[in-house]
Short mmCIF file of C-alpha atoms (C1' of nucleotides) and ligand atoms in Angstrom, two decimals:
data_model
loop_
_atom_site.label_atom_id
_atom_site.label_comp_id
_atom_site.label_asym_id
_atom_site.label_seq_id
_atom_site.Cartn_x
_atom_site.Cartn_y
_atom_site.Cartn_z
CA MET A 15 172.95 -129.30 -204.02
CA LEU A 16 175.15 -132.29 -204.03
CA SER A 17 174.05 -133.65 -200.72
CA ASP A 18 170.51 -133.86 -201.97
CA ASN A 19 171.61 -136.02 -204.81
CA ILE A 20 173.42 -138.38 -202.50
CA ALA A 21 170.45 -138.39 -200.21
CA VAL A 22 168.37 -139.69 -203.06
CA LEU A 23 170.79 -142.35 -204.17
CA PHE A 24 172.00 -143.46 -200.78
CA PRO A 25 169.63 -142.37 -198.15
CA GLY A 26 170.26 -142.78 -194.49
CA SER A 27 166.59 -141.94 -194.43
CA GLY A 28 165.06 -142.78 -197.78
CA MET A 29 164.13 -146.27 -198.84
CA LEU A 30 163.71 -146.09 -202.54
CA LEU A 31 166.55 -148.40 -203.34
CA VAL A 32 166.33 -150.56 -200.27
CA LYS A 33 164.48 -153.33 -201.99
CA GLN A 34 166.75 -153.35 -204.98
CA ASP A 35 170.00 -153.21 -203.10
CA PRO A 36 169.48 -154.16 -199.48
CA GLY A 37 172.98 -154.28 -198.09
CA ASN A 38 174.66 -151.48 -199.88
CA VAL A 39 172.48 -148.44 -199.69
CA THR A 40 174.26 -147.12 -196.66
CA PHE A 41 177.45 -148.46 -195.25
CA PRO A 42 176.92 -152.23 -194.91
CA LYS A 43 175.33 -153.03 -191.57
CA ASN A 44 176.89 -155.54 -189.26
CA ASN A 45 174.10 -158.04 -189.34
CA HIS A 46 172.37 -157.52 -192.62
CA ASP A 47 171.22 -160.48 -194.65
CA HIS A 48 174.28 -160.78 -196.76
CA GLY A 49 173.12 -163.99 -198.35
CA ARG A 50 170.63 -161.79 -200.09
CA CYS A 51 173.36 -159.44 -201.28
CA ILE A 52 175.05 -162.41 -202.90
CA ALA A 53 171.90 -163.86 -204.39
CA VAL A 54 170.82 -160.54 -205.81
CA ALA A 55 174.25 -159.86 -207.25
CA LEU A 56 174.43 -163.24 -208.96
CA ASP A 57 170.91 -162.93 -210.30
CA LYS A 58 171.51 -159.49 -211.68
CA ALA A 59 174.77 -160.64 -213.21
CA ALA A 60 173.04 -163.50 -214.94
CA ALA A 61 170.39 -161.11 -216.24
CA VAL A 62 172.93 -158.61 -217.48
CA CYS A 63 174.96 -161.24 -219.28
CA MET A 64 171.90 -162.85 -220.78
CA ASP A 65 170.77 -159.47 -221.99
CA ARG A 66 174.09 -158.74 -223.61
CA GLY A 67 174.62 -162.15 -225.09
CA VAL A 68 177.84 -162.79 -223.18
CA ARG A 69 178.55 -165.92 -221.23
CA LEU A 70 178.59 -165.96 -217.47
CA THR A 71 180.50 -169.22 -217.26
CA GLU A 72 180.80 -171.26 -214.10
CA LEU A 73 184.28 -169.90 -213.47
CA ARG A 74 183.19 -166.31 -213.91
CA ARG A 75 180.15 -166.84 -211.79
CA ARG A 76 182.22 -168.46 -209.07
CA VAL A 77 184.75 -165.61 -209.08
CA LEU A 78 181.91 -163.13 -208.79
CA GLU A 79 180.50 -165.14 -205.91
CA ILE A 80 183.85 -165.17 -204.15
CA ILE A 81 184.15 -161.43 -204.56
CA TRP A 82 180.69 -161.00 -203.12
CA GLN A 83 181.39 -163.10 -200.04
CA ASN A 84 181.53 -159.78 -198.23
CA HIS A 85 181.78 -156.07 -198.93
CA LYS A 86 185.55 -155.97 -198.63
CA PRO A 87 187.69 -155.50 -201.71
CA LEU A 88 189.51 -158.75 -202.36
CA GLY A 89 192.94 -159.30 -203.92
CA ALA A 90 193.34 -161.41 -207.04
CA TYR A 91 195.53 -163.90 -205.27
CA SER A 92 192.99 -164.37 -202.50
CA ILE A 93 190.46 -165.22 -205.15
CA LEU A 94 192.96 -167.60 -206.67
CA GLU A 95 193.45 -169.31 -203.34
CA GLN A 96 189.75 -169.84 -202.92
CA LEU A 97 189.39 -171.22 -206.42
CA ARG A 98 192.05 -173.76 -205.58
CA GLN A 99 190.22 -174.68 -202.42
CA ASP A 100 187.32 -175.55 -204.67
CA GLY A 101 189.60 -178.17 -206.13
CA ARG A 102 189.78 -176.29 -209.43
CA ALA A 103 193.01 -175.92 -211.33
CA ALA A 104 193.88 -172.27 -211.31
CA ALA A 105 196.73 -169.92 -212.00
CA PRO A 106 196.87 -166.13 -211.97
CA PRO A 107 195.66 -165.72 -215.57
CA THR A 108 192.57 -167.73 -214.72
CA VAL A 109 191.60 -165.15 -212.14
CA TYR A 110 192.63 -162.12 -214.13
CA ARG A 111 190.72 -163.20 -217.17
CA ALA A 112 187.59 -163.71 -215.16
CA LEU A 113 188.13 -160.33 -213.53
CA GLU A 114 188.65 -158.72 -216.90
CA PHE A 115 185.32 -160.06 -218.04
CA LEU A 116 183.52 -158.97 -214.88
CA LEU A 117 185.05 -155.51 -215.13
CA GLU A 118 184.04 -155.18 -218.76
CA GLN A 119 180.48 -156.11 -217.93
CA GLY A 120 180.36 -153.69 -215.04
CA LEU A 121 179.85 -156.43 -212.48
CA VAL A 122 182.86 -155.62 -210.34
CA HIS A 123 185.08 -152.63 -209.69
CA ARG A 124 188.78 -152.42 -209.19
CA ILE A 125 189.95 -150.48 -206.16
CA ALA A 126 193.19 -148.95 -207.35
CA SER A 127 194.39 -147.87 -203.93
CA MET A 128 194.20 -151.47 -202.73
CA ASN A 129 194.92 -153.51 -205.83
CA ALA A 130 191.69 -155.30 -205.08
CA PHE A 131 188.25 -155.97 -206.46
CA VAL A 132 184.77 -155.51 -205.12
CA GLY A 133 181.30 -156.28 -206.37
CA CYS A 134 179.43 -153.52 -208.16
CA SER A 135 176.30 -152.40 -206.40
CA ARG A 136 174.63 -151.41 -209.65
CA PRO A 137 175.54 -154.23 -212.00
CA GLY A 138 175.64 -153.28 -215.61
CA HIS A 139 175.56 -149.55 -215.05
CA ILE A 140 178.28 -147.64 -216.77
CA SER A 141 180.07 -145.64 -214.14
CA ASP A 142 183.37 -145.79 -212.36
CA GLY A 143 181.63 -145.09 -209.07
CA GLN A 144 183.06 -143.69 -205.86
CA PHE A 145 184.12 -145.78 -202.92
CA LEU A 146 184.20 -145.32 -199.19
CA ILE A 147 186.60 -147.83 -197.70
CA CYS A 148 187.06 -148.40 -193.99
CA ARG A 149 190.68 -148.72 -193.01
CA SER A 150 189.70 -150.63 -189.92
CA CYS A 151 187.32 -153.36 -191.07
CA GLY A 152 188.01 -153.16 -194.80
CA SER A 153 184.36 -152.82 -195.79
CA SER A 154 183.49 -150.59 -198.65
CA THR A 155 180.45 -148.83 -200.01
CA GLU A 156 179.93 -147.71 -203.53
CA LEU A 157 178.44 -144.33 -204.25
CA ASN A 158 177.31 -143.12 -207.63
CA ASP A 159 177.12 -139.41 -207.36
CA GLY A 160 176.47 -138.17 -210.84
CA LYS A 161 176.71 -134.55 -209.80
CA LEU A 162 180.13 -135.10 -208.33
CA GLU A 163 181.22 -136.65 -211.59
CA LYS A 164 179.79 -133.75 -213.51
CA VAL A 165 181.51 -131.19 -211.33
CA ILE A 166 184.88 -132.85 -211.78
CA THR A 167 184.33 -133.30 -215.48
CA ARG A 168 183.29 -129.70 -215.84
CA ASN A 169 186.25 -128.35 -213.91
CA SER A 170 188.67 -130.59 -215.75
CA GLY A 171 187.12 -129.45 -218.98
CA SER A 172 187.75 -125.84 -218.09
CA LEU A 173 191.44 -126.73 -218.05
CA GLY A 174 191.12 -128.33 -221.46
CA PHE A 175 191.22 -131.84 -220.10
CA THR A 176 188.83 -134.46 -221.45
CA VAL A 177 187.78 -136.87 -218.74
CA GLU A 178 187.53 -140.56 -219.51
CA HIS A 179 187.81 -142.33 -216.18
CA LEU A 180 187.39 -141.23 -212.62
CA THR A 181 189.10 -142.92 -209.71
CA ILE A 182 187.57 -141.71 -206.48
CA GLU A 183 188.42 -143.69 -203.40
CA VAL A 184 187.87 -142.40 -199.91
CA SER A 185 189.53 -144.14 -197.01
CA GLY A 186 188.62 -143.57 -193.40
CA LEU A 187 186.45 -145.02 -190.69
CA CYS A 188 183.03 -146.50 -191.27
CA PRO A 189 180.22 -145.70 -188.83
CA HIS A 190 180.55 -149.03 -187.03
CA CYS A 191 184.27 -148.82 -186.52
CA ARG A 192 184.02 -145.18 -185.60
CA ARG A 193 181.52 -146.04 -182.91
CA ALA A 194 183.64 -148.93 -181.68
CA ARG A 195 186.30 -146.36 -180.84
CA GLY A 196 186.32 -142.83 -179.62
CA GLU A 197 187.47 -141.11 -182.75
CA PRO A 198 186.44 -137.68 -183.95
CA ALA A 199 184.09 -137.43 -186.89
CA GLN A 200 186.03 -134.90 -188.90
CA TYR A 201 188.25 -134.81 -191.90
CA SER A 202 191.73 -135.21 -190.51
CA ASN A 203 194.21 -135.47 -193.31
CA CYS A 204 197.04 -137.90 -192.91
CA PRO A 205 196.67 -139.24 -189.39
CA VAL A 206 198.90 -142.16 -190.41
CA SER A 207 196.42 -144.62 -189.01
CA GLY A 208 198.15 -147.19 -186.89
CA GLU A 209 195.72 -149.80 -185.65
CA ASP A 210 193.70 -152.10 -187.77
CA SER A 211 191.27 -154.47 -186.12
CA SER A 212 187.97 -153.60 -184.57
CA GLY A 213 185.36 -155.22 -182.39
CA THR A 214 182.46 -155.69 -184.73
CA GLU A 215 183.33 -156.09 -188.34
CA PRO A 216 180.62 -155.68 -190.93
CA THR A 217 180.33 -158.42 -193.49
CA MET B 23 180.86 -122.24 -206.92
CA LEU B 24 183.46 -124.85 -207.39
CA SER B 25 184.71 -123.66 -210.70
CA ASP B 26 185.56 -120.31 -209.17
CA ASN B 27 187.72 -122.00 -206.65
CA ILE B 28 189.59 -123.87 -209.30
CA ALA B 29 189.91 -120.72 -211.29
CA VAL B 30 191.69 -119.15 -208.37
CA LEU B 31 194.02 -122.02 -207.71
CA PHE B 32 194.68 -122.99 -211.28
CA PRO B 33 193.82 -120.19 -213.57
CA GLY B 34 193.84 -120.52 -217.28
CA SER B 35 193.56 -116.78 -216.95
CA GLY B 36 194.88 -115.72 -213.54
CA MET B 37 198.55 -115.45 -212.78
CA LEU B 38 198.75 -115.36 -209.06
CA LEU B 39 200.62 -118.60 -208.77
CA VAL B 40 202.45 -118.41 -212.05
CA LYS B 41 205.66 -117.17 -210.53
CA GLN B 42 205.59 -119.70 -207.76
CA ASP B 43 204.72 -122.68 -209.86
CA PRO B 44 205.44 -121.96 -213.50
CA GLY B 45 204.87 -125.32 -215.15
CA ASN B 46 201.99 -126.70 -213.21
CA VAL B 47 199.32 -124.08 -212.98
CA THR B 48 197.53 -125.37 -215.99
CA PHE B 49 198.28 -128.57 -217.77
CA PRO B 50 202.04 -128.55 -218.40
CA LYS B 51 202.80 -126.82 -221.67
CA ASN B 52 204.86 -128.50 -224.29
CA ASN B 53 207.73 -126.10 -224.23
CA HIS B 54 207.72 -124.58 -220.80
CA ASP B 55 210.98 -124.02 -218.98
CA HIS B 56 210.99 -127.27 -217.15
CA GLY B 57 214.45 -126.70 -215.77
CA ARG B 58 212.78 -124.10 -213.65
CA CYS B 59 210.15 -126.59 -212.45
CA ILE B 60 212.97 -128.79 -211.25
CA ALA B 61 214.97 -126.02 -209.65
CA VAL B 62 211.94 -124.63 -207.86
CA ALA B 63 210.90 -128.05 -206.64
CA LEU B 64 214.34 -128.83 -205.27
CA ASP B 65 214.65 -125.45 -203.65
CA LYS B 66 211.29 -125.68 -202.00
CA ALA B 67 212.06 -129.20 -200.84
CA ALA B 68 215.27 -128.02 -199.24
CA ALA B 69 213.41 -125.21 -197.51
CA VAL B 70 210.66 -127.48 -196.27
CA CYS B 71 213.12 -130.00 -194.88
CA MET B 72 215.27 -127.32 -193.30
CA ASP B 73 212.19 -125.87 -191.73
CA ARG B 74 211.11 -129.19 -190.28
CA GLY B 75 214.52 -130.31 -189.16
CA VAL B 76 214.53 -133.37 -191.37
CA ARG B 77 217.35 -134.33 -193.65
CA LEU B 78 217.10 -134.05 -197.40
CA THR B 79 220.04 -136.36 -198.05
CA GLU B 80 221.76 -136.66 -201.39
CA LEU B 81 219.89 -139.85 -202.16
CA ARG B 82 216.53 -138.33 -201.33
CA ARG B 83 217.32 -135.21 -203.24
CA ARG B 84 218.39 -137.24 -206.23
CA VAL B 85 215.23 -139.34 -206.15
CA LEU B 86 213.16 -136.20 -206.01
CA GLU B 87 215.11 -134.80 -208.92
CA ILE B 88 214.53 -137.97 -210.93
CA ILE B 89 210.83 -137.80 -210.21
CA TRP B 90 210.77 -134.19 -211.33
CA GLN B 91 212.51 -134.91 -214.63
CA ASN B 92 209.08 -134.43 -216.13
CA HIS B 93 205.45 -134.23 -215.12
CA LYS B 94 204.79 -137.90 -215.70
CA PRO B 95 204.26 -140.23 -212.76
CA LEU B 96 207.26 -142.54 -212.55
CA GLY B 97 207.43 -146.12 -211.32
CA ALA B 98 209.71 -147.09 -208.46
CA TYR B 99 211.74 -149.42 -210.62
CA SER B 100 212.34 -146.73 -213.21
CA ILE B 101 213.73 -144.59 -210.46
CA LEU B 102 215.86 -147.51 -209.36
CA GLU B 103 217.21 -147.91 -212.85
CA GLN B 104 218.23 -144.29 -213.04
CA LEU B 105 219.92 -144.43 -209.66
CA ARG B 106 221.99 -147.32 -210.93
CA GLN B 107 222.89 -145.36 -214.03
CA ASP B 108 224.33 -142.80 -211.63
CA GLY B 109 226.72 -145.54 -210.58
CA ARG B 110 225.09 -145.74 -207.21
CA ALA B 111 224.43 -149.07 -205.53
CA ALA B 112 220.72 -149.44 -205.27
CA ALA B 113 218.05 -152.01 -204.57
CA PRO B 114 214.29 -151.63 -204.28
CA PRO B 115 214.33 -150.72 -200.57
CA THR B 116 216.66 -147.86 -201.36
CA VAL B 117 214.06 -146.32 -203.59
CA TYR B 118 211.07 -147.12 -201.44
CA ARG B 119 212.66 -145.64 -198.35
CA ALA B 120 213.44 -142.45 -200.16
CA LEU B 121 209.90 -142.38 -201.50
CA GLU B 122 208.50 -142.98 -198.05
CA PHE B 123 210.39 -139.96 -196.80
CA LEU B 124 209.32 -137.77 -199.69
CA LEU B 125 205.70 -138.84 -199.24
CA GLU B 126 205.82 -138.11 -195.52
CA GLN B 127 207.17 -134.65 -196.17
CA GLY B 128 204.56 -133.95 -198.80
CA LEU B 129 207.13 -133.59 -201.56
CA VAL B 130 205.74 -136.26 -203.84
CA HIS B 131 202.43 -137.97 -204.39
CA ARG B 132 201.66 -141.55 -205.15
CA ILE B 133 199.32 -142.18 -208.07
CA ALA B 134 197.45 -145.28 -206.98
CA SER B 135 195.94 -146.00 -210.37
CA MET B 136 199.42 -146.20 -211.88
CA ASN B 137 201.59 -147.47 -209.06
CA ALA B 138 203.76 -144.48 -209.71
CA PHE B 139 205.04 -141.29 -208.14
CA VAL B 140 204.96 -137.67 -209.15
CA GLY B 141 206.32 -134.46 -207.71
CA CYS B 142 204.01 -132.39 -205.54
CA SER B 143 203.20 -129.01 -206.95
CA ARG B 144 202.73 -127.50 -203.53
CA PRO B 145 205.55 -129.00 -201.51
CA GLY B 146 204.89 -129.29 -197.84
CA HIS B 147 201.19 -128.66 -198.06
CA ILE B 148 199.05 -131.23 -196.38
CA SER B 149 196.62 -132.49 -198.95
CA ASP B 150 196.14 -135.60 -200.97
CA GLY B 151 195.47 -133.52 -204.04
CA GLN B 152 193.60 -134.43 -207.20
CA PHE B 153 195.27 -135.50 -210.41
CA LEU B 154 194.53 -135.18 -214.07
CA ILE B 155 196.52 -137.77 -215.96
CA CYS B 156 196.74 -137.95 -219.73
CA ARG B 157 196.45 -141.48 -221.03
CA SER B 158 198.23 -140.50 -224.19
CA CYS B 159 201.35 -138.61 -223.11
CA GLY B 160 201.36 -139.60 -219.45
CA SER B 161 201.64 -136.06 -218.14
CA SER B 162 199.78 -135.15 -215.02
CA THR B 163 198.59 -132.03 -213.28
CA GLU B 164 197.84 -131.69 -209.65
CA LEU B 165 194.77 -129.83 -208.50
CA ASN B 166 194.02 -128.83 -204.96
CA ASP B 167 190.37 -128.11 -204.86
CA GLY B 168 189.52 -127.61 -201.23
CA LYS B 169 185.84 -127.28 -201.98
CA LEU B 170 185.76 -130.58 -203.74
CA GLU B 171 187.39 -132.18 -200.72
CA LYS B 172 184.90 -130.54 -198.43
CA VAL B 173 181.94 -131.69 -200.50
CA ILE B 174 183.13 -135.27 -200.47
CA THR B 175 183.95 -135.13 -196.79
CA ARG B 176 180.59 -133.65 -196.03
CA ASN B 177 178.67 -136.19 -198.05
CA SER B 178 180.66 -139.05 -196.63
CA GLY B 179 180.03 -137.67 -193.18
CA SER B 180 176.30 -137.69 -193.80
CA LEU B 181 176.63 -141.45 -194.22
CA GLY B 182 178.52 -141.69 -190.95
CA PHE B 183 181.85 -142.15 -192.64
CA THR B 184 184.90 -140.30 -191.35
CA VAL B 185 187.22 -139.33 -194.17
CA GLU B 186 190.95 -139.66 -193.71
CA HIS B 187 192.39 -139.88 -197.19
CA LEU B 188 191.08 -138.98 -200.60
CA THR B 189 192.27 -140.64 -203.77
CA ILE B 190 191.05 -138.67 -206.75
CA GLU B 191 192.64 -139.50 -210.07
CA VAL B 192 191.17 -138.47 -213.37
CA SER B 193 192.41 -140.07 -216.53
CA GLY B 194 191.70 -138.78 -219.99
CA LEU B 195 193.22 -136.58 -222.65
CA CYS B 196 195.22 -133.46 -221.94
CA PRO B 197 194.65 -130.35 -224.07
CA HIS B 198 197.74 -130.98 -226.19
CA CYS B 199 196.94 -134.57 -226.97
CA ARG B 200 193.32 -133.73 -227.52
CA ARG B 201 194.30 -131.14 -230.05
CA ALA B 202 196.74 -133.53 -231.71
CA ARG B 203 193.75 -135.73 -232.50
CA GLY B 204 190.17 -135.17 -233.39
CA GLU B 205 188.55 -136.35 -230.22
CA PRO B 206 185.40 -134.96 -228.64
CA ALA B 207 185.71 -132.84 -225.52
CA GLN B 208 183.10 -134.57 -223.47
CA TYR B 209 182.94 -137.00 -220.61
CA SER B 210 182.69 -140.38 -222.24
CA ASN B 211 182.86 -143.06 -219.64
CA CYS B 212 184.73 -146.22 -220.47
CA PRO B 213 185.77 -145.77 -224.09
CA VAL B 214 188.39 -148.46 -223.54
CA SER B 215 191.05 -146.25 -224.98
CA GLY B 216 193.17 -148.14 -227.43
CA GLU B 217 195.97 -146.01 -228.78
CA ASP B 218 198.74 -144.52 -226.76
CA SER B 219 201.31 -142.30 -228.42
CA SER B 220 200.88 -138.81 -229.69
CA GLY B 221 202.73 -136.28 -231.75
CA THR B 222 203.76 -133.65 -229.26
CA GLU B 223 204.34 -134.86 -225.80
CA PRO B 224 204.58 -132.36 -222.98
CA THR B 225 207.53 -132.66 -220.62
"C1'" DA C 7 239.16 -135.72 -180.92
"C1'" DC C 8 236.33 -139.39 -179.25
"C1'" DC C 9 232.63 -142.21 -178.61
"C1'" DA C 10 227.98 -143.89 -178.12
"C1'" DG C 11 223.35 -143.98 -180.19
"C1'" DA C 12 220.50 -143.08 -183.90
"C1'" DA C 13 219.51 -142.44 -188.56
"C1'" DA C 14 220.27 -143.68 -193.15
"C1'" DT C 15 221.80 -146.79 -196.47
"C1'" DG C 16 223.30 -151.37 -198.37
"C1'" DC C 17 221.99 -156.02 -199.21
"C1'" DT C 18 219.44 -160.42 -199.63
"C1'" DA C 19 215.34 -162.62 -199.92
"C1'" DT C 20 210.64 -162.98 -200.57
"C1'" DC C 21 205.95 -161.83 -201.45
"C1'" DG C 22 201.90 -160.08 -204.06
"C1'" DG C 23 200.02 -158.16 -208.39
"C1'" DA C 24 199.75 -158.57 -213.35
"C1'" DT C 25 200.60 -160.15 -218.05
"C1'" DA C 26 202.75 -162.60 -222.18
"C1'" DA C 27 202.78 -166.61 -224.90
"C1'" DC C 28 201.33 -170.85 -226.13
"C1'" DA C 29 198.70 -175.34 -225.50
"C1'" DT C 30 194.35 -177.46 -224.68
"C1'" DT C 31 189.59 -177.84 -224.02
"C1'" DG C 32 184.83 -177.02 -224.81
"C1'" DC C 33 181.03 -175.20 -227.17
"C1'" DG C 34 178.00 -173.43 -230.98
"C1'" DG C 35 176.99 -173.36 -235.82
"C1'" DT C 36 177.10 -175.83 -240.15
"C1'" DA D 25 181.21 -185.19 -237.65
"C1'" DC D 26 183.59 -181.00 -238.54
"C1'" DC D 27 185.16 -176.42 -238.10
"C1'" DG D 28 186.15 -172.20 -235.77
"C1'" DC D 29 186.21 -169.49 -231.90
"C1'" DA D 30 185.80 -168.55 -227.14
"C1'" DA D 31 187.32 -169.98 -222.77
"C1'" DT D 32 190.43 -172.17 -219.88
"C1'" DG D 33 194.88 -174.44 -218.58
"C1'" DT D 34 199.97 -173.96 -218.11
"C1'" DT D 35 204.42 -172.00 -217.77
"C1'" DA D 36 207.25 -168.26 -217.32
"C1'" DT D 37 208.31 -163.71 -216.37
"C1'" DC D 38 207.94 -158.99 -215.07
"C1'" DC D 39 206.85 -155.10 -211.96
"C1'" DG D 40 205.64 -153.34 -207.31
"C1'" DA D 41 206.50 -153.62 -202.46
"C1'" DT D 42 208.30 -155.07 -197.95
"C1'" DA D 43 210.79 -157.83 -194.21
"C1'" DG D 44 215.00 -158.44 -191.83
"C1'" DC D 45 219.50 -157.76 -190.95
"C1'" DA D 46 224.33 -155.81 -191.83
"C1'" DT D 47 226.93 -151.71 -192.56
"C1'" DT D 48 227.87 -147.05 -192.95
"C1'" DT D 49 227.19 -142.29 -191.85
"C1'" DC D 50 225.73 -138.64 -189.20
"C1'" DT D 51 224.88 -136.20 -184.73
"C1'" DG D 52 225.23 -134.86 -180.10
"C1'" DG D 53 227.53 -135.20 -175.84
"C1'" DT D 54 231.89 -135.78 -173.46
ZN1 ZN E 16 176.00 -157.57 -197.91
ZN1 ZN E 17 184.87 -150.30 -190.50
ZN1 ZN E 18 207.68 -128.62 -215.86
ZN1 ZN E 19 198.65 -135.71 -223.19
#
DNA sequence: ACCAGAAATGCTATCGGATAACATTGCGGT
DNA sequence: ACCGCAATGTTATCCGATAGCATTTCTGGT
């Protein structure tokens, strides 16, 4: 079953991946050691690039670091702003070229529904991934449900369609924000969510 | 099984929905009677709006008609252009307000990965839908796989995440474009598709 | 028929996202 | 030192989207 697969990859219970990917196994916790998320991400990125013989330049590394400042997808122009605060000369192409590189290397993902970018939780892996994005705090979690991909690919194939890329983005309320309110825990389509800020926002 | 469900909703074989939704049951055929797609869509839209006591004004109707000129997601500024060709005064807000209305009424969908809009194949239904979009000819087909939605909702729920909206967009090659080339029929992730135009392009 | 009030549209301006085109810099290999 | 290429800087421009306010059009009540 599909839920088993998810349970293996992203356990609320299991701990197989906890050491490898501390902050992102479940939805990011409010007070996790995010410094470690950043450090791990940058280390893995360096390893991946080394391995592939591509250059993780200072600019690219810095953009990746900015993206990893939290688990919230970040717009290109926000990245730009922060680069400028570093004192660095920067224009849109600067950011987009760095992003292009990071996307190619599988170090970040683009969230189409937000025109924003977020760090990849499995750097270097080749997968589009699936994303849970909280409409309240903006945090996101990446899933990599291979069975889900296969099911969609298989069903598309039965219509004669050859799948190349999957965009799967789920918006809703994360556990923390859900708790901070009194909202129901069910799939309610199109509630036209009004409010936006919550008490405790995960990093 | 999931494939059964799809088979019911979008048969390559069945014909339950064929009369209701001639051009969109499978991937849109090259020479289907698209005039009928348009007529049906506009009729249904009128019925839906009548039923809900909302006004399908001339502008809104025209925008819907423009969107339904084919099965390819259309950008807001392309719509704008065509409105102007009608001789009508129009600026971006004109288009976006019409689109907002059509989205609210479930008459069109927004394709996040393309920043574009496409007619809904089941007008009035409340569902985000799933979309197969051909990277070669641009045509798209809407699926409404309730089981897929349920699986994702269920798995998200097991992580404590409350689903509100699903964005599921599949890009790849439609049957016609696939045939017009010699490409494999398998899920190849991230082939960085280069080319773009094909011989026979579905409407 | 008339007249609010509301809904829809027109209009101007502005913002954010993304890319094209070309110049310059920096780095590795010879 | 030199060359060639990859990376970055720079300018300009395009597309997507929305804010805010003026005007028109519709609707319901008198
Ligand atoms: Zn973290
Ligand atoms: Zn949240
Ligand atoms: Zn059609
Ligand atoms: Zn095609």
